[in-house]
Every structure is written in structure tokens, then in C-alpha cells.
Coordinates of C-alpha atoms in Angstrom, one line a residue:
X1 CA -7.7 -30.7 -11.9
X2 CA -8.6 -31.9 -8.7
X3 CA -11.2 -34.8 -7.2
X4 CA -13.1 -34.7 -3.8
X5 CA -13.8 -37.9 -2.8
X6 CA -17.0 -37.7 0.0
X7 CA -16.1 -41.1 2.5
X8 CA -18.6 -41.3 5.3
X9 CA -19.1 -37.4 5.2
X10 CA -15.5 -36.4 5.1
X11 CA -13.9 -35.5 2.1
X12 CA -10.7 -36.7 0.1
X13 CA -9.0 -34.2 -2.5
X14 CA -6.9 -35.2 -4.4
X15 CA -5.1 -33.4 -7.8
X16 CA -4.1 -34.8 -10.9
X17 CA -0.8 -33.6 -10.1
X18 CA -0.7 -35.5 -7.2
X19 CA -2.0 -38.6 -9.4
X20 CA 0.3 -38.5 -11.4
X21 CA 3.4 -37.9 -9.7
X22 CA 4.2 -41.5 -8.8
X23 CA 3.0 -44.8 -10.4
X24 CA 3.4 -46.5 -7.6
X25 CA 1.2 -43.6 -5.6
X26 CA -1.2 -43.3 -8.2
X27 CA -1.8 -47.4 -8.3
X28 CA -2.6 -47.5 -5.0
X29 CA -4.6 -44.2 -4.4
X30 CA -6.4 -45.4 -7.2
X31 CA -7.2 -48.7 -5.9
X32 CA -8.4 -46.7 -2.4
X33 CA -10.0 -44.6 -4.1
X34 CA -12.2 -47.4 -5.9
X35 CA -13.0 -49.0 -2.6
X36 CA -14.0 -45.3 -1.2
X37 CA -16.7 -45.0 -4.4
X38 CA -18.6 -47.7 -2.7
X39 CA -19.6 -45.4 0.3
X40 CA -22.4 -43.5 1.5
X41 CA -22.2 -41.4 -1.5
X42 CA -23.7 -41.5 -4.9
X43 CA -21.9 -40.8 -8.0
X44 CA -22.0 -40.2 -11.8
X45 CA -19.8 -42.9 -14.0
X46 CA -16.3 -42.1 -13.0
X47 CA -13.4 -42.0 -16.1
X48 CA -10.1 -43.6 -14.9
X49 CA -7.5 -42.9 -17.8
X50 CA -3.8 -44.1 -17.0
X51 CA -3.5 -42.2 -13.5
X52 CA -6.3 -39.6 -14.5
X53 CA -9.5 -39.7 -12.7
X54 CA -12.0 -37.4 -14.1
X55 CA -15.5 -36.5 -12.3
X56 CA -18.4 -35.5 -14.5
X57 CA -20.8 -35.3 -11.7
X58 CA -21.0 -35.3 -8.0
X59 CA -24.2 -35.8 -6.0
X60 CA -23.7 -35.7 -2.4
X61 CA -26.7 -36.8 0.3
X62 CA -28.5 -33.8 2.5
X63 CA -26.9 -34.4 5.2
X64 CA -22.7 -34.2 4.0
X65 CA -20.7 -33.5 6.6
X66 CA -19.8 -30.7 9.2
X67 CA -15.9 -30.9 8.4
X68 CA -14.2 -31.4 5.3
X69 CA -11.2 -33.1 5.6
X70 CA -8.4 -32.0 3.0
X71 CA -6.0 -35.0 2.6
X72 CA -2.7 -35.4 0.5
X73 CA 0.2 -37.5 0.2
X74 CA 2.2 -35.6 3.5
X75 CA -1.0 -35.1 5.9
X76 CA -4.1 -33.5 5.9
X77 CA -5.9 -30.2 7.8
X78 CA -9.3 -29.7 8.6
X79 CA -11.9 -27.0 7.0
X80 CA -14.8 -26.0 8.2
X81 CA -18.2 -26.1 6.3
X82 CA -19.3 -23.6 4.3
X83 CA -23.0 -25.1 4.7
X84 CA -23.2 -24.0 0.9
X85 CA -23.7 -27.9 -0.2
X86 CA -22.3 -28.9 -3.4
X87 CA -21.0 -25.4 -4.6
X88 CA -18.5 -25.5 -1.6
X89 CA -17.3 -28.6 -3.2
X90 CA -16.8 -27.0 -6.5
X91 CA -14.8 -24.5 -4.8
X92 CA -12.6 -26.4 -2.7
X93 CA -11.8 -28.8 -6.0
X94 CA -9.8 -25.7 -7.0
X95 CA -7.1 -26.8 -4.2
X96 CA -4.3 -28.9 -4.8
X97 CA -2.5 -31.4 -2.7
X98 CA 0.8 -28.9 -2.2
X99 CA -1.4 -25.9 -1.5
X100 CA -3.8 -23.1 -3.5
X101 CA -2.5 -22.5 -7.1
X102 CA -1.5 -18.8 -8.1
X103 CA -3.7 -16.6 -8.5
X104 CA -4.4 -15.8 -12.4
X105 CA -4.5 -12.1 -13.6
X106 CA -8.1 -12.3 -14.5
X107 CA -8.8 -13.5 -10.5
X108 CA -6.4 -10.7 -9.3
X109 CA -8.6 -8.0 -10.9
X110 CA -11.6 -9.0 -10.5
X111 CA -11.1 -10.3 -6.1
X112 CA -12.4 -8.1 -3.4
X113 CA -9.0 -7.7 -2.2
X114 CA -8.3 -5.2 -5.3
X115 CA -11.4 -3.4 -4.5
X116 CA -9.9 -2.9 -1.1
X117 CA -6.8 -1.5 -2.2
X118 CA -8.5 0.6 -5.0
X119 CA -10.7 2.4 -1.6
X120 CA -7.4 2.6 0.0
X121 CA -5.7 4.3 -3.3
X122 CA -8.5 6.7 -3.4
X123 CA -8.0 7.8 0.2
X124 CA -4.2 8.6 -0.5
X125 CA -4.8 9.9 -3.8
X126 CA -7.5 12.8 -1.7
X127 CA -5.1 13.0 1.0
X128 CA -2.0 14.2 -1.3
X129 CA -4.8 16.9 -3.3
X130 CA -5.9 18.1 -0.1
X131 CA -2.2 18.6 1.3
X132 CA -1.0 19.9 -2.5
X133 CA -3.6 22.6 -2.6
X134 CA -2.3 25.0 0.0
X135 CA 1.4 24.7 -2.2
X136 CA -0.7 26.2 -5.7
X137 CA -3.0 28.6 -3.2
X138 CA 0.0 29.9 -1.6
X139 CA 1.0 31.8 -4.6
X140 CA -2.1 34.2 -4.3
X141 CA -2.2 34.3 -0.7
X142 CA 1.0 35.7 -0.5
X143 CA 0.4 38.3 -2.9
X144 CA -2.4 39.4 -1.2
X145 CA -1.0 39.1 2.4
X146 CA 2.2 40.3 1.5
X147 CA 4.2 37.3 2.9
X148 CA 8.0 36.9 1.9
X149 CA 9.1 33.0 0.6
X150 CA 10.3 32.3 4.2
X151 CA 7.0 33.0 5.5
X152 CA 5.2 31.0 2.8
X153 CA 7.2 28.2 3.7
X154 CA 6.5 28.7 7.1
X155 CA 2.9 28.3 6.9
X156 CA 3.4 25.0 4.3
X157 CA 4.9 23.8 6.7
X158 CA 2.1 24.2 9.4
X159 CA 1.0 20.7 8.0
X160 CA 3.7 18.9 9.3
X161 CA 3.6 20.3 12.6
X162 CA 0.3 18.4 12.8
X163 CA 1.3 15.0 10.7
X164 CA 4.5 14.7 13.3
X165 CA 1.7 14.4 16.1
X166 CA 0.0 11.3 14.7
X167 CA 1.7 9.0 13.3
X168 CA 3.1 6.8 16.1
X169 CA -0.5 7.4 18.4
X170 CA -1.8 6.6 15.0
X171 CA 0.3 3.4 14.3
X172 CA -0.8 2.5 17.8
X173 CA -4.4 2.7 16.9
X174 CA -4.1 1.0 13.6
X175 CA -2.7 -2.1 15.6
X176 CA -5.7 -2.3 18.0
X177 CA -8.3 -1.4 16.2
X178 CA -7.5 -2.5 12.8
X179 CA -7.2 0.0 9.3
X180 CA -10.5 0.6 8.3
X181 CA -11.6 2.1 11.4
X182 CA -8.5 4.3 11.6
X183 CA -8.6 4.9 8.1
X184 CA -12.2 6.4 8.1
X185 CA -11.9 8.8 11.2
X186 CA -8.9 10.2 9.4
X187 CA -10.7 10.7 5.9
X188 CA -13.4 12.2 7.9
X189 CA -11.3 14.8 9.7
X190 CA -8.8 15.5 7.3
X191 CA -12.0 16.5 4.9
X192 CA -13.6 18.5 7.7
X193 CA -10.5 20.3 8.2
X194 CA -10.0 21.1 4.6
X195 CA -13.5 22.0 3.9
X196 CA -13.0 24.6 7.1
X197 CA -10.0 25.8 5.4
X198 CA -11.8 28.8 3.6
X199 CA -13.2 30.1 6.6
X200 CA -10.3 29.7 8.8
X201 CA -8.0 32.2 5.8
X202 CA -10.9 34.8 6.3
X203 CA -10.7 34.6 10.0
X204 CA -7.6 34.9 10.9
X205 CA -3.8 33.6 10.3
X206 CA -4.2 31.6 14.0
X207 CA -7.2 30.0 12.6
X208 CA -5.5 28.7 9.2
X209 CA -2.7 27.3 10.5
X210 CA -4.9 25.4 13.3
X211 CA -6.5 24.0 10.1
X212 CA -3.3 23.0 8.4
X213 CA -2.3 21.2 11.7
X214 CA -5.6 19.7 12.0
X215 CA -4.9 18.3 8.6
X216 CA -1.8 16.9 9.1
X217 CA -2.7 15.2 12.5
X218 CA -5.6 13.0 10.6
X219 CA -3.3 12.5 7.1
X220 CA -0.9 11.1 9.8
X221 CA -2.7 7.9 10.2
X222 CA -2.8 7.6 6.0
X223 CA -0.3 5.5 5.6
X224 CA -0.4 3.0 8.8
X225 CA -3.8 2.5 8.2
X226 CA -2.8 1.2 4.2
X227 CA 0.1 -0.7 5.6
X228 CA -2.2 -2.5 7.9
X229 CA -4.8 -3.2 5.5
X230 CA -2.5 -4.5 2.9
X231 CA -0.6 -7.1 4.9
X232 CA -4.4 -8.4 6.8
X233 CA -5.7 -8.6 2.6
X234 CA -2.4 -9.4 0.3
X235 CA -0.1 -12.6 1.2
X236 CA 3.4 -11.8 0.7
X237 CA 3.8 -12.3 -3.1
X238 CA 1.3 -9.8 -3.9
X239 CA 2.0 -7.2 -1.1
X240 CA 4.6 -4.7 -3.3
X241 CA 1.7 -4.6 -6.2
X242 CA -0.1 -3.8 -3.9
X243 CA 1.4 -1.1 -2.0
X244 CA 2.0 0.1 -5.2
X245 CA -1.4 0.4 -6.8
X246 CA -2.3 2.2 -3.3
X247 CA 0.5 4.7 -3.7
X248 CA -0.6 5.5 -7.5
X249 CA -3.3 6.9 -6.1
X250 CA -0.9 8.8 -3.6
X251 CA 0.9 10.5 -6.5
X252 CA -1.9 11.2 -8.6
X253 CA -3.3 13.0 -5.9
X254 CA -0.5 15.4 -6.1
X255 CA -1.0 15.7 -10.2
X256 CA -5.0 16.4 -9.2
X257 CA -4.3 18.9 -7.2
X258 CA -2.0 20.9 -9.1
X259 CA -3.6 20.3 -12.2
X260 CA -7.5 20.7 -10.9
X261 CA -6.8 23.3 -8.1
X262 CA -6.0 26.6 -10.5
X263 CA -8.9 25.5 -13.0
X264 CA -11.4 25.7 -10.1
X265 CA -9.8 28.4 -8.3
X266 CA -10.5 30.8 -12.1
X267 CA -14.0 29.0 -12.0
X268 CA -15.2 29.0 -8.5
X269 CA -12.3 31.2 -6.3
X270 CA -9.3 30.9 -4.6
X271 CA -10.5 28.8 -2.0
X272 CA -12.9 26.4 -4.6
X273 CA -10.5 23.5 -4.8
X274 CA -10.5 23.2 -0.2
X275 CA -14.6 22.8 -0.5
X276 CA -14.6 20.6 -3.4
X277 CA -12.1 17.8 -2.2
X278 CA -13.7 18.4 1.3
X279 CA -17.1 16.9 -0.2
X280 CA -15.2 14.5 -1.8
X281 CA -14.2 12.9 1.3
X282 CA -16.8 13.1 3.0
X283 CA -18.3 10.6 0.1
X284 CA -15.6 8.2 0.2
X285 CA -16.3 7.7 4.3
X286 CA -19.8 6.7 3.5
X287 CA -18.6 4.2 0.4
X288 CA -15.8 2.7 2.7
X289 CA -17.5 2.1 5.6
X290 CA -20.6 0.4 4.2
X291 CA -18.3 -1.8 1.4
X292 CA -15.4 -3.1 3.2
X293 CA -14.4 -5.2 6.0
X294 CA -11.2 -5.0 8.4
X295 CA -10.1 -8.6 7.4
X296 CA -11.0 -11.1 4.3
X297 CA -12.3 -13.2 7.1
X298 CA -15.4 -10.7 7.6
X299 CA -16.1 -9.7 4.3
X300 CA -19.7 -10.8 3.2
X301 CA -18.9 -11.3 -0.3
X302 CA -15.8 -12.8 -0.5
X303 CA -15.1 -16.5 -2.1
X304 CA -14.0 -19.0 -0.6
X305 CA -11.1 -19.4 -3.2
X306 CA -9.4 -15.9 -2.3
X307 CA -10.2 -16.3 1.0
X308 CA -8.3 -19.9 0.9
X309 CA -5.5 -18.5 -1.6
X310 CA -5.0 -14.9 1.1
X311 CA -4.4 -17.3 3.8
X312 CA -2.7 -20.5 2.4
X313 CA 0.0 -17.9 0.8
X314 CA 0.7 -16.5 4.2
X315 CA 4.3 -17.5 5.9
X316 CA 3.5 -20.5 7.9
X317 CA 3.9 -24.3 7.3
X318 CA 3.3 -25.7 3.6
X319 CA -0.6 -25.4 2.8
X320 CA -1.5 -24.6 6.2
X321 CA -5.1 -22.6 5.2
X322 CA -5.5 -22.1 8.7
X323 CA -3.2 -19.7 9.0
X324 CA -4.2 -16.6 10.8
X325 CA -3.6 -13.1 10.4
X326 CA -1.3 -11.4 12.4
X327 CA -1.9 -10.9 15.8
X328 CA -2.4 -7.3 16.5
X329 CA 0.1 -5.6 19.8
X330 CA -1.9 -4.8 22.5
X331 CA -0.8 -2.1 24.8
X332 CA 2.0 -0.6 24.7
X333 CA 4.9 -1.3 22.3
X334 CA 8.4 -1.9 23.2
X335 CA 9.8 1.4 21.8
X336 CA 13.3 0.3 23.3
X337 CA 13.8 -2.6 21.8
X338 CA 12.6 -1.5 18.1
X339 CA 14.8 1.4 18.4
X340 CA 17.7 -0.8 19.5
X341 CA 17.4 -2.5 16.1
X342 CA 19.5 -1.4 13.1
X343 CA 17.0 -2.6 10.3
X344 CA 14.6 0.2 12.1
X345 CA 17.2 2.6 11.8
X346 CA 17.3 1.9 8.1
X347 CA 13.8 2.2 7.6
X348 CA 13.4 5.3 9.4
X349 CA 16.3 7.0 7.8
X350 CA 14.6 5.7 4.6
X351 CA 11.6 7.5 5.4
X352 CA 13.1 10.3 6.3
X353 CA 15.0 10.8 2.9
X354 CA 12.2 10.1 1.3
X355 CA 9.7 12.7 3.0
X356 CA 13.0 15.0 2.5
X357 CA 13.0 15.2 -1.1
X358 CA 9.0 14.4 -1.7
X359 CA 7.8 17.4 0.3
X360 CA 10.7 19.9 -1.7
X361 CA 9.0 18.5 -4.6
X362 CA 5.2 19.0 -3.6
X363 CA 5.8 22.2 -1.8
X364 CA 8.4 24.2 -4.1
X365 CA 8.0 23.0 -7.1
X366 CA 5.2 25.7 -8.2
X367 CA 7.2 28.5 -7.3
X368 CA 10.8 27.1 -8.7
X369 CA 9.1 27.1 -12.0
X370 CA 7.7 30.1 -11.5
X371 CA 10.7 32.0 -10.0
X372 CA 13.4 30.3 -12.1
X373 CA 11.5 30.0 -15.4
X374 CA 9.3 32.7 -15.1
X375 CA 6.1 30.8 -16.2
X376 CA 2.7 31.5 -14.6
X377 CA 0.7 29.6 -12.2
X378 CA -1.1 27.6 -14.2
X379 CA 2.0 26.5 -16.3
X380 CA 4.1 26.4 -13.4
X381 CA 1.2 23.6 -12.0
X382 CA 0.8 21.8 -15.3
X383 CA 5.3 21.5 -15.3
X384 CA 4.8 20.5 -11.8
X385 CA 1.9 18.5 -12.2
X386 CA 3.4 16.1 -14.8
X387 CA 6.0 14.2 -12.5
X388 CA 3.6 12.8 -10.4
X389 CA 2.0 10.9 -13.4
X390 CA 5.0 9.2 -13.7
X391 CA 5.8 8.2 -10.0
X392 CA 2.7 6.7 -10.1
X393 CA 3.2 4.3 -13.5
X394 CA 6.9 3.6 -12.6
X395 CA 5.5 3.2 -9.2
X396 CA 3.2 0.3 -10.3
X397 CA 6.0 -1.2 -12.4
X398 CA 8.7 -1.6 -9.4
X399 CA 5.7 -3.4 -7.3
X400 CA 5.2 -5.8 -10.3
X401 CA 9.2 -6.3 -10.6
X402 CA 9.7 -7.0 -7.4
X403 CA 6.9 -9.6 -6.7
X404 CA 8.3 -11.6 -9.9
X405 CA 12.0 -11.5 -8.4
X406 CA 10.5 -13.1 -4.9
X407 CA 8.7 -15.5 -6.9
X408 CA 11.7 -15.9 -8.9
X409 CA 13.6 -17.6 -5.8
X410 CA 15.7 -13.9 -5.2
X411 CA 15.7 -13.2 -1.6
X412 CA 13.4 -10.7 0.1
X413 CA 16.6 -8.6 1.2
X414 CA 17.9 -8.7 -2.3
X415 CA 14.9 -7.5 -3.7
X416 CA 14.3 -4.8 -1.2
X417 CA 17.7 -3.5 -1.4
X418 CA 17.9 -3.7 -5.2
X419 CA 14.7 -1.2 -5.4
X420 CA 15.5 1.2 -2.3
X421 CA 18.8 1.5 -4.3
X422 CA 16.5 2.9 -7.6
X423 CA 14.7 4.9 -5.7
X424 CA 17.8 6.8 -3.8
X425 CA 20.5 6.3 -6.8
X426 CA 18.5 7.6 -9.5
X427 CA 16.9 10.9 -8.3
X428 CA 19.7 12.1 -6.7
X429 CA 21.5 12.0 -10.4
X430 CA 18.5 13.5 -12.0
X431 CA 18.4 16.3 -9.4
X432 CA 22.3 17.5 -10.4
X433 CA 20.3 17.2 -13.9
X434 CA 17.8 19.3 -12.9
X435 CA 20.3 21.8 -12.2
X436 CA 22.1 22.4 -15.2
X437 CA 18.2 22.2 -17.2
X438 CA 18.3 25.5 -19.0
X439 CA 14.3 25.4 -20.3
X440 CA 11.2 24.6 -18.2
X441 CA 10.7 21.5 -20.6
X442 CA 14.1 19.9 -19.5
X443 CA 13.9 21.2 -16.0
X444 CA 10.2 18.9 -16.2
X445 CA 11.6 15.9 -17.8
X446 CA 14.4 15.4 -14.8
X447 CA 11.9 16.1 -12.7
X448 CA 9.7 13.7 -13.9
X449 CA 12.5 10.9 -13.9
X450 CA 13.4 11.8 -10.5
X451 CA 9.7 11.4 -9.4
X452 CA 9.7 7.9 -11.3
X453 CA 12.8 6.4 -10.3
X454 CA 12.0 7.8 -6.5
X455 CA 8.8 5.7 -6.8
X456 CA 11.0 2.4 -6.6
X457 CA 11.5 3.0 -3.2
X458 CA 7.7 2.1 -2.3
X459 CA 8.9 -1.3 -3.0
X460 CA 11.7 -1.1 -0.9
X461 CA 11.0 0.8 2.8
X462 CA 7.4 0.9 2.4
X463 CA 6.7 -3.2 2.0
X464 CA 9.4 -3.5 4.3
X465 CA 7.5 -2.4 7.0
X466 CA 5.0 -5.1 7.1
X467 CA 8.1 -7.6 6.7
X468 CA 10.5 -7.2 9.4
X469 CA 7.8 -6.6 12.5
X470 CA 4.1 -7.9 11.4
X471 CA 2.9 -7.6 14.3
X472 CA 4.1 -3.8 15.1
X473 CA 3.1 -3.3 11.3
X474 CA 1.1 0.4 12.9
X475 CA 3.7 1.8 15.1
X476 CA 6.2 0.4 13.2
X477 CA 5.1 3.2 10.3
X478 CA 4.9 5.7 12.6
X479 CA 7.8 5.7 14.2
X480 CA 9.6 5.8 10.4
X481 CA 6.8 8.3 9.9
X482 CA 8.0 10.9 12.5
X483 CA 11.6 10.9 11.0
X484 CA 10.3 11.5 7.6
X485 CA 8.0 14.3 9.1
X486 CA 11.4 15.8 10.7
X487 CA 13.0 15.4 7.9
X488 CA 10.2 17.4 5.9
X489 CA 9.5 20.3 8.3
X490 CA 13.7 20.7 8.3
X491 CA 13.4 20.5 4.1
X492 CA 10.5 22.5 3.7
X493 CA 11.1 25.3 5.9
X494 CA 15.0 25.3 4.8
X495 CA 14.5 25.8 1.3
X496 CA 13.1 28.7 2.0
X497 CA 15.6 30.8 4.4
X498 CA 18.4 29.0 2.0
X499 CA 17.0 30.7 -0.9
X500 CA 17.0 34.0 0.4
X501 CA 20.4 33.5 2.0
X502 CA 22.1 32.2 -1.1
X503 CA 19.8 33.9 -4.0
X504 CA 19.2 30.1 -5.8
X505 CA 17.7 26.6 -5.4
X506 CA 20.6 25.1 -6.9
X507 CA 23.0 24.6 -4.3
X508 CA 20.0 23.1 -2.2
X509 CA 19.5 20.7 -4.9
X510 CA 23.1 19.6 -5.1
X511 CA 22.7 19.1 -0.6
X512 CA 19.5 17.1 -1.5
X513 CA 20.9 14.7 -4.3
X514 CA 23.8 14.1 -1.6
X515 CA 22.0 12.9 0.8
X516 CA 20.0 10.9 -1.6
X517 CA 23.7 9.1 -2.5
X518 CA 24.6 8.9 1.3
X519 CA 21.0 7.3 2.3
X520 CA 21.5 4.4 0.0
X521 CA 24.4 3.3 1.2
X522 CA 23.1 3.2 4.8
X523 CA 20.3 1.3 3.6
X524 CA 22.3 -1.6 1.9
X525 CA 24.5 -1.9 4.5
X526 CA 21.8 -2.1 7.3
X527 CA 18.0 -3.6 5.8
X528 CA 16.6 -6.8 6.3
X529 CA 13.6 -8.4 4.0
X530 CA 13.3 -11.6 7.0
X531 CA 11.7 -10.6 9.7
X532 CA 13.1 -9.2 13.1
X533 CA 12.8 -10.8 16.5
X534 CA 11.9 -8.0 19.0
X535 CA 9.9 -9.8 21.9

């Protein structure tokens, strides 16, 4: 519990903790605080028990105050006035002497910095169906257009051609003009692109794959624009959770759209599932730019608790609540001297081995059940579909784990490289599973660990970002963002021309699985969790 003392319209807090830490301390703060009583200031009966001081009551005059003053044994720092009378009082008394106290389960919920990252997780989750579609579609376009699996993969990989465009212009943008700006233009033309989709098939090959490219150049900003608006809204001990709640919705996105997309394709047509998650988009611009703000700072309807416990858990000197946010790069970034760094090099061979085996998964996947299991479409989508469920639960439960070993005292390189290690490790042993799976139920459950174990890795590279170069969090992403999208369009497009040059996705597989084995060891022997210096 905690006591603000009003002494000529500044104000002295003080916690029991702090009470009661020393006698000595507590004797004389209590005899200081006896002579401050007799101020300017009226107040109920006051209960001094042993070192305890209770407070039934507080009545302070009209006219309390501009600044608060926040004192403690060590110092004090100034806060402004919330002009909200006694109720700012009541909030502040939820501050200690050392700082804010964590933040209960029940707060974490319920806080406007949850809402933000359940917006963000509903972006990702409509980017991934949007993207997923075309790898369910493509079945019954090829059929119809006669295109051979090269081919196929070919115009999959027309996405990528666009999403290796934006991401570092993207990144740039993201660090001048902030997430939710970003964020919105690229909801709003990724859904304008996909709801044009339709059309563009009947028009003409050219015109589809301009669409697909459209796509990819708005999804590109996806992910920089999260990054950004998780380190301005979560302090450091939160960030993982919350990276991973935003990528559930990234991986449920892919379970959607191959579990929604044939149902409304044998409802609607083919080409149902581009105009439904089209509209879809468009409603989630309207929601997300009336409802959230860039930083906690702006936000109309934030308290003053979270906004004091987002800031006071930033890094920065012991219960400084001053702290600000990162200050975003302006101009140009120094390319050279990020790329001269090693822990870069990690990330963005991170990414890249990540984007490797993720877009196999969400673009092949469909037909590997259907071509080496011989199931239909819908099965083959329902077999494919299931994975993604658990990337997304497993994904939640590495962001949890990894904020309680930082909290624990483990270091933030420990911790990073402990769950990048999961997330490499483990699918590459459940592919060479995968391969020897002689039903589509087995060949589903490896998948589905692969998927799960893969999903450590968001608490790995992906927090890592914001950790070794806050203030290049954008470009930062898209720079590791272009390797991954190389490392797609080269996995995408080779599965293909290796399956019709060999006759089987196994030996592909086995290739993948290896470089899953190889990329972990780079990583361990080359990430950071402190961050960088590169001005």
C-alpha cells in the first residue's frame, strides 16, 4: 500500500514497503511525516500501526498543485498533473518507492495495450488468409488453365515478387511515421488488391499476377508495422507475449484460409473466399483507425496506471516514468554499418530460414497431401489446415516462457538463443519424420509438431528485432524481411522444378531439415539479446 502525503501542493509517496524496510527510516519518516500532516491540507484521522500508516480518507483543497512530486528514500522525479483532482491521487498511490509493481493478469487483459495487439493480431491473421487462398485456389485454376506444378508455383510465387519490394521502404516508413499509419494503408491495399483478384483471373494472366504482386508489396509492411507497435505499447517483459499473441493471429490466418476458402468456394465460387476477406479488411481499417493511437501517450482512454507501468518498465534508470519511447530514425539509415554487424547477419539468416520452410508449408502443403496421399481438396486443406492451430498455441506458450525466464534473472541472449534453438532443432527432426509418415494422419501430426515447435522461434528472431536496434526497429525488419522473401521465392519456386526433376518431395524435405540444423548453429554462435551500438 502506498500514502501520498500533499505538503504545500506537492506531493510525498511513500509505500509500506518502504516503511517498513528500516526502523530507523521508518522512525524518522514517520516523525516527518507527522509534522507534514500539519500543512495546507485537510485530512481524515490517520492510523499509525508499528511502521504502518494507513489513510482512510484524503481531502485535498481546489486548488492542489500543478506538479506532483514522487519522492523516495534514493530521490524523487517530477509528474505532471493529470488535472483529474483526487482520482489522480488514487491512481498514483498504486506506485511504490522502487518503481510500478507488476502488472496482474487480470490488468494485462483487460489494458488497452492488449486491445492493441488483438487489432494487430487480426491484421496478420487476414494477411496470412488472403496470401493462403491463392495456395487452395490454385488447385482448380490449374485444372482449368492447364498449368503444370512448375507453373503453379510460378504464379505462387508472384506474391513474393511483390513482398521483396516493401519491406525495407516499408521499415523505413514505419520508423517515421509510426505503425498504425503504415499498418492501415497496407490493410487497405492488400484488401483492395485481393478483392480485385477475381476480376484480374478473368482478365488475363498479366492482370493476376499484377494483383499477387500488389498483394505482396502492401503485406510487406505487415510485420514492421507490428514490431513497431509492440515495442512503442509493451515494455520489455511483456514484449515476447506479445509478439506472440500478434502472430497467433498470423497462423490462424493460414488455418482460416484453408479451412474457410473450399467451403465458400462450393457455396459462392472459386473466387468467393478473394471478395469475402477483401470486405473484411476493408472493416478492420475503419475499426483501427478510429480505436487506436500510434503511442500509449495519445490514447484517449488509457489510465494512468498502464500508461505509468508501459513507461516506468522501459530500460532506463530505476523508476524513471519519464522515460520516453524510442526515438524514431529520420532519414536515411546507415545500411553499412547494420550490415557490418554479425547479430544482423543472424537475424536475417533467421528470417530467411524461417520464410524458407514457412512458405513450403503454406504453399505446398495442399497439393503434397493431395499428390502423395491422394486425398481431395477439401481433406487435403483440413490435413493442412490443422498445423497452423498448433503454431499458433505453442506460439503463445514460447512468448509466456520466455518472459518468465527474463523475469527469472536468465539473460536476454540466453533466452533468445534457447527458443531460436526450438524453433530450428525441432522441425527439422519432424520433417525427416514427415518423410518416413506412411498415412495422411501421421504425415499431419509431424507436420503439426513441426509447425509448433517452429513457432518458438517468434520468441527468438522476431522479439529480437526490437532488442538489438530500437531505434532502426522498421528497417531493421525489413532488411531481415528481404532475406526471408529470397529465401521463399528460391523455396517456393524450387519445390516445384525439384519435384518434377526428382519425381518426390522427400529429398527436398531432407535439404530443408538441413538447413534447419545448419541455421541454428549460426544463430547460437552469432545473436545478441543486448542491444547493438551502430551510430
Amino acid at each position: 500500500m502506498n500514502l501520498l502525503l500533499p505538503v504545500n501542493h506537492q506531493t510525498l509517496i511513500l509505500s509500506r514497503k518502504t516503511l517498513a524496510s528500516s526502523p530507523a527510516n521508518s522512525s524518522n519518516l514517520g516523525h516527518r511525516n507527522h509534522q507534514l500532516l500539519s500543512h495546507s491540507c485537510l485530512w481524515s484521522p490517520e492510523i499509525f500501526r508499528g511502521h504502518h500508516l494507513r489513510s482512510r480518507r484524503k481531502i485535498f483543497p481546489p486548488n492542489a498543485g500543478n506538479k506532483f512530486r514522487r519522492f523516495s528514500i534514493t530521490g524523487y522525479s517530477e509528474l505532471p498533473d493529470s488535472g483529474n483532482g483526487s482520482s489522480s491521487f488514487a491512481e498514483e498511490s498504486r506506485v511504490s518507492s522502487g518503481g510500478l509493481q507488476g502488472s496482474s493478469a487480470l490488468e494485462f487483459i483487460t489494458s488497452e495495450r492488449v486491445k492493441v495487439v488483438a487489432m494487430l493480431g487480426l491484421a496478420l491473421a487476414l494477411c496470412n488468409a488472403d496470401r493462403v487462398v491463392m495456395s487452395v485456389v490454385i488447385v482448380p485454376l490449374s485444372m482449368t488453365h492447364g498449368w503444370s506444378k512448375s507453373f503453379a508455383g510460378v504464379v505462387q510465387s508472384s506474391f513474393l515478387w511483390g513482398y521483396l519490394i516493401s519491406p525495407i521502404a516499408g521499415g523505413m516508413l514505419v520508423d517515421y511515421y509510426g505503425g498504425k499509419i503504415v499498418m492501415a494503408w497496407g490493410v487497405a491495399i492488400w484488401s483492395v488488391a485481393t478483392f480485385l483478384t477475381p476480376w484480374a483471373a478473368n482478365h488475363s494472366l498479366l492482370a493476376l499476377l499484377a494483383m499477387r504482386v500488389l498483394l505482396g508489396v502492401a503485406e510487406g509492411v505487415a510485420l514492421p508495422s507490428m514490431n513497431n507497435m509492440v515495442s512503442r505499447w509493451f515494455p520489455r517483459t511483456e514484449r515476447s507475449r506479445a509478439v506472440a499473441l500478434a502472430m497467433a493471429g498470423f497462423q490462424l490466418g493460414c488455418a482460416i484460409g484453408l479451412i474457410v476458402s473450399p467451403i465458400i468456394m462450393s457455396q459462392i465460387g472459386v473466387f468467393g473466399p478473394f471478395v469475402i476477406f477483401g470486405l473484411c479488411g476493408f472493416l478492420w481499417v475503419l475499426v483501427w483507425v478510429s480505436a487506436t493511437s500510434s503511442t500509449p501517450m495519445l490514447h484517449p482512454q488509457i489510465s494512468k496506471y498502464e500508461l505509468d507501468y508501459i513507461l516506468d518498465k522501459r530500460p532506463g534508470p530505476s523508476g524513471s516514468t519519464a522515460m520516453k519511447l524510442p526515438k524514431s530514425a529520420k532519414g536515411l539509415p546507415p545500411f553499412k554499418v547494420l550490415l557490418s554487424k554479425l547479430p544482423v547477419w543472424a537475424l536475417m539468416c533467421a528470417n530467411a530460414m524461417h520464410s524458407w520452410g514457412y512458405f513450403i508449408v503454406l504453399s505446398w502443403m495442399p497439393i503434397y497431401f493431395n499428390t502423395i496421399y491422394h486425398v481431395d481438396l477439401r481433406q487435403a486443406a483440413w490435413f493442412s489446415a490443422f498445423p497452423w492451430f498448433m503454431m499458433a498455441t505453442l506460439g503463445y506458450v514460447a512468448g509466456a516462457a520466455s518472459d518468465m525466464l527474463i523475469r527469472s534473472g536468465f539473460s536476454v541472449t540466453f533466452t533468445r538463443k534457447v527458443m531460436q534453438s526450438i524453433g530450428f532443432v525441432g522441425p527439422g527432426i519432424c520433417l525427416l519424420g514427415l518423410n518416413s509418415a506412411k498415412s495422411p494422419s501421421i504425415a499431419s501430426i509431424w507436420l503439426m509438431v513441426a509447425l509448433g515447435l517452429k513457432s518458438f522461434g517468434h520468441a527468438g528472431f522476431l522479439v529480437n528485432i526490437q532488442e538489438i536496434a530500437p531505434q532502426y526497429t522498421g528497417v531493421l525488419h525489413g532488411l531481415s524481411n528481404t532475406a526471408g522473401t529470397l529465401a521463399a521465392i528460391l523455396g517456393t519456386v524450387g519445390v516445384g522444378f525439384f519435384v518434377e526433376l526428382i519425381g518426390s518431395f522427400h529429398g527436398f524435405l531432407t535439404l530443408t531439415a538441413s538447413l534447419y540444423l545448419l541455421s541454428a548453429l549460426f544463430w547460437n554462435l552469432f545473436a545478441t539479446g543486448e542491444q547493438v551500438v551502430f551510430d
